[in-house]
Structures are given as C-alpha cells and as structure tokens.
C-alpha cells in the first residue's frame, strides 16, 4: 500500500511512534525514525525494521524542542529519500502537576514539543508534498485534544492546540491531494503513561493500582488500554487511498472515553 513512499515519524524510538513506523514499513514505506534514547538500542530498532520489512530505515537524533532541528529532520529525510510523502508528528512528553505548582520550564517544553514541533515539521514538509501533489500528515493528538483532565494543563493545552492546527492545515491544502488528520488515542500502555504514574500517585494520593483503575481506565468505558498496534493500523489506514477524503478530522481511538 505504501510502497516507495517515504515517511518521517517523530518520536519513533519507542511507544506509539515506533509502532507506526513498523506499520508503515510493513506496508512498504521507507522510514526516518527520530527520538531520544540509548544509541545502541536505537540502532537495533532501526536495523530490525530493515531486516523485517526490506525497506530503508534511517534515524535522526534531532531534538525537536528546537525549531531548527525539526526543520533539519525533514530536510535530511528529503535528501536521503528524495521525498517526504508522509509526516507523523508524534513526539510528545507529559508532566502532571497542579497548575499553581506547574514548573514553567516543563510547561514550555510540552508546548514546544507537543505543539510547536508539529508546526515546524509541517511547514518544512508541505512544499515537497505540494510539488508532488500527494501527502499525508498525521498528528498524534490524544483524547486530551477533546476533553481535559486535572493536573495536565500543558498537555491538554498543547493537544487542543494541535487539533486546531490540524484543521487549519487541512483547509489550506484541501485541493492539493494532501490530508491532515489528528489521531486521538485514549490510554495506551507505553513508557509515557508508565512514567506519569508516580506523579499521579503523588498528586492524587493514590496507590499504583488505584491510578490504573480509578484514573486511567476509569475514563475508558471499555476498561482496556488501547494497543500500540491499533493506533498504528489506524495511522496506516489514514495513508491509504481509501482515506483520501478524511481530512481535518480529529479522530478518537479511545475505547469510548470521549463519548461519555
Ligand atoms: P513514548 O514516551 O513511548 O514516546 C515518545 C517519543 O518521543 C520517544 O520516541 C521519545 O524519544 C520522543 N521524544 C521525547 N522527547 C523528544 C525530543 N525532545 N525530541 C525528539 N523526540 C523526543 O510515548 P507514547 O505514549 O508513545 O507517546 C507518543 C505520542 O502519543 C505523544 O504525542 C503522546 O502525547 C501521544 N499519546 C499517548 C497516549 C498514551 O496513552 N500513551 C495517549 C494519547 C496520546
């Protein structure tokens, strides 16, 4: 389905981004991985994609807190692959704290990475997509693009912001065979979710099991975590021809969370 397409997936050294990169590679796309982490582990991850799917997999260590590194990630991928057909703005971080105690630097980092990096990435990738007359932009938003939870002010603000950015980009390129959508997962068991459990335990004075059941899965009527594979398959579908008329959509994959 994606044979000879090239995709940049930000934050793809773990979790949802890695799942999306592997799903795209399975469909035949060359992929540019990006993210932080242990160099040897990342190299294993990259090499496994090439071995498993017979596509080119590259890695960029760009730190997307910095605008110029976001731009460079896209231009490096264009130089390596000759094109960037698909951009997934997925890198994200979280911090959990009451707003009156929320550290300024954490707030700014979350807005930079979860929102502004998507703007810089889209800005860099669109000219090539327009020239080619085909493109797919997917922003990993969250159920928190549609509803809020206490103690996550920066994250909720960034994710609501990316919903607005998604719609605006979709309108601007609607006639150019380029779609822009936001996928909005509920809770997916990844390092990002695992890492916020201690702070949530502290903020809410709860045990780990209480946080899992009464905070995380409490929101999700199915009472199940969404899987990485389900989000990845959804993203791959959005790159298919069948999805050509899905654009500007803020799409929940959240076990019914935002229906409530
Ligand atoms: P994760 O922690 O497994 O992955 C985050 C990725 O971002 C990693 O590859 C990490 O290295 C990368 N990253 C972090 N800081 C970076 C930086 N400065 N520059 C470049 N890369 C950086 O988390 P995840 O759960 O897979 O999250 C991926 C996306 O999905 C995020 O945008 C997150 O908000 C969103 N999301 C996650 C859930 C969930 O329940 N896990 C739910 C809804 C939305």
PDB file of N, CA and C in Angstrom, residues 9 27 55 57 69 74 97 108 135 152 155-156 158 180 198 200-201 203 223 237 259-260:
ATOM      1  N   UNK A   9       8.586   9.890  10.983  1.00  0.00           N
ATOM      2  CA  UNK A   9       7.749   9.704  12.170  1.00  0.00           C
ATOM      3  C   UNK A   9       8.537  10.247  13.357  1.00  0.00           C
ATOM      4  N   UNK A  27       4.004  -1.928   5.245  1.00  0.00           N
ATOM      5  CA  UNK A  27       3.276  -1.591   4.006  1.00  0.00           C
ATOM      6  C   UNK A  27       4.217  -1.160   2.885  1.00  0.00           C
ATOM      7  N   UNK A  55      12.825  -2.479   3.798  1.00  0.00           N
ATOM      8  CA  UNK A  55      12.757  -1.069   3.395  1.00  0.00           C
ATOM      9  C   UNK A  55      13.985  -0.359   3.960  1.00  0.00           C
ATOM     10  N   UNK A  57      15.485   2.143   6.538  1.00  0.00           N
ATOM     11  CA  UNK A  57      15.127   2.796   7.803  1.00  0.00           C
ATOM     12  C   UNK A  57      16.327   3.615   8.254  1.00  0.00           C
ATOM     13  N   UNK A  69      16.085  22.106  14.487  1.00  0.00           N
ATOM     14  CA  UNK A  69      16.316  20.655  14.396  1.00  0.00           C
ATOM     15  C   UNK A  69      15.107  19.944  13.788  1.00  0.00           C
ATOM     16  N   UNK A  74      13.339  17.083   8.626  1.00  0.00           N
ATOM     17  CA  UNK A  74      12.579  16.941   7.378  1.00  0.00           C
ATOM     18  C   UNK A  74      13.500  17.076   6.163  1.00  0.00           C
ATOM     19  N   UNK A  97       0.998  17.945  37.253  1.00  0.00           N
ATOM     20  CA  UNK A  97       1.118  18.765  38.476  1.00  0.00           C
ATOM     21  C   UNK A  97      -0.032  19.758  38.509  1.00  0.00           C
ATOM     22  N   UNK A 108       6.649  25.009  29.175  1.00  0.00           N
ATOM     23  CA  UNK A 108       7.166  25.478  27.881  1.00  0.00           C
ATOM     24  C   UNK A 108       7.666  24.323  27.029  1.00  0.00           C
ATOM     25  N   UNK A 135       0.260  13.954  -0.289  1.00  0.00           N
ATOM     26  CA  UNK A 135       0.856  13.999   1.048  1.00  0.00           C
ATOM     27  C   UNK A 135      -0.119  13.553   2.115  1.00  0.00           C
ATOM     28  N   UNK A 152      -3.044  18.336  34.136  1.00  0.00           N
ATOM     29  CA  UNK A 152      -2.332  18.139  32.870  1.00  0.00           C
ATOM     30  C   UNK A 152      -2.509  19.377  31.984  1.00  0.00           C
ATOM     31  N   UNK A 155      -0.250  19.744  28.757  1.00  0.00           N
ATOM     32  CA  UNK A 155      -0.533  18.677  27.783  1.00  0.00           C
ATOM     33  C   UNK A 155      -1.889  18.916  27.115  1.00  0.00           C
ATOM     34  N   UNK A 156      -2.888  19.228  27.916  1.00  0.00           N
ATOM     35  CA  UNK A 156      -4.237  19.442  27.378  1.00  0.00           C
ATOM     36  C   UNK A 156      -4.245  20.680  26.469  1.00  0.00           C
ATOM     37  N   UNK A 158      -1.670  21.856  24.770  1.00  0.00           N
ATOM     38  CA  UNK A 158      -0.933  21.518  23.538  1.00  0.00           C
ATOM     39  C   UNK A 158      -1.782  20.637  22.627  1.00  0.00           C
ATOM     40  N   UNK A 180      -4.615  16.077   6.297  1.00  0.00           N
ATOM     41  CA  UNK A 180      -4.017  16.323   7.618  1.00  0.00           C
ATOM     42  C   UNK A 180      -5.055  15.952   8.669  1.00  0.00           C
ATOM     43  N   UNK A 198       3.916   7.664  38.930  1.00  0.00           N
ATOM     44  CA  UNK A 198       4.367   8.147  40.242  1.00  0.00           C
ATOM     45  C   UNK A 198       3.848   9.549  40.582  1.00  0.00           C
ATOM     46  N   UNK A 200       1.188  11.020  39.392  1.00  0.00           N
ATOM     47  CA  UNK A 200      -0.265  10.967  39.598  1.00  0.00           C
ATOM     48  C   UNK A 200      -0.575  10.387  40.978  1.00  0.00           C
ATOM     49  N   UNK A 201       0.215   9.378  41.377  1.00  0.00           N
ATOM     50  CA  UNK A 201       0.033   8.806  42.721  1.00  0.00           C
ATOM     51  C   UNK A 201       0.195   9.905  43.773  1.00  0.00           C
ATOM     52  N   UNK A 203       0.055  13.343  43.226  1.00  0.00           N
ATOM     53  CA  UNK A 203      -0.927  14.432  43.089  1.00  0.00           C
ATOM     54  C   UNK A 203      -2.289  14.018  43.639  1.00  0.00           C
ATOM     55  N   UNK A 223     -12.641  -0.289  29.543  1.00  0.00           N
ATOM     56  CA  UNK A 223     -11.780  -0.763  30.649  1.00  0.00           C
ATOM     57  C   UNK A 223     -10.552  -1.508  30.143  1.00  0.00           C
ATOM     58  N   UNK A 237      -4.038   3.249   7.835  1.00  0.00           N
ATOM     59  CA  UNK A 237      -5.271   3.428   7.054  1.00  0.00           C
ATOM     60  C   UNK A 237      -5.402   4.869   6.558  1.00  0.00           C
ATOM     61  N   UNK A 259     -16.876   9.682  24.266  1.00  0.00           N
ATOM     62  CA  UNK A 259     -18.324   9.586  24.020  1.00  0.00           C
ATOM     63  C   UNK A 259     -19.098   9.933  25.284  1.00  0.00           C
ATOM     64  N   UNK A 260     -18.413   9.797  26.423  1.00  0.00           N
ATOM     65  CA  UNK A 260     -19.129   9.946  27.696  1.00  0.00           C
ATOM     66  C   UNK A 260     -19.407  11.407  28.012  1.00  0.00           C
TER      67      UNK A 260
END
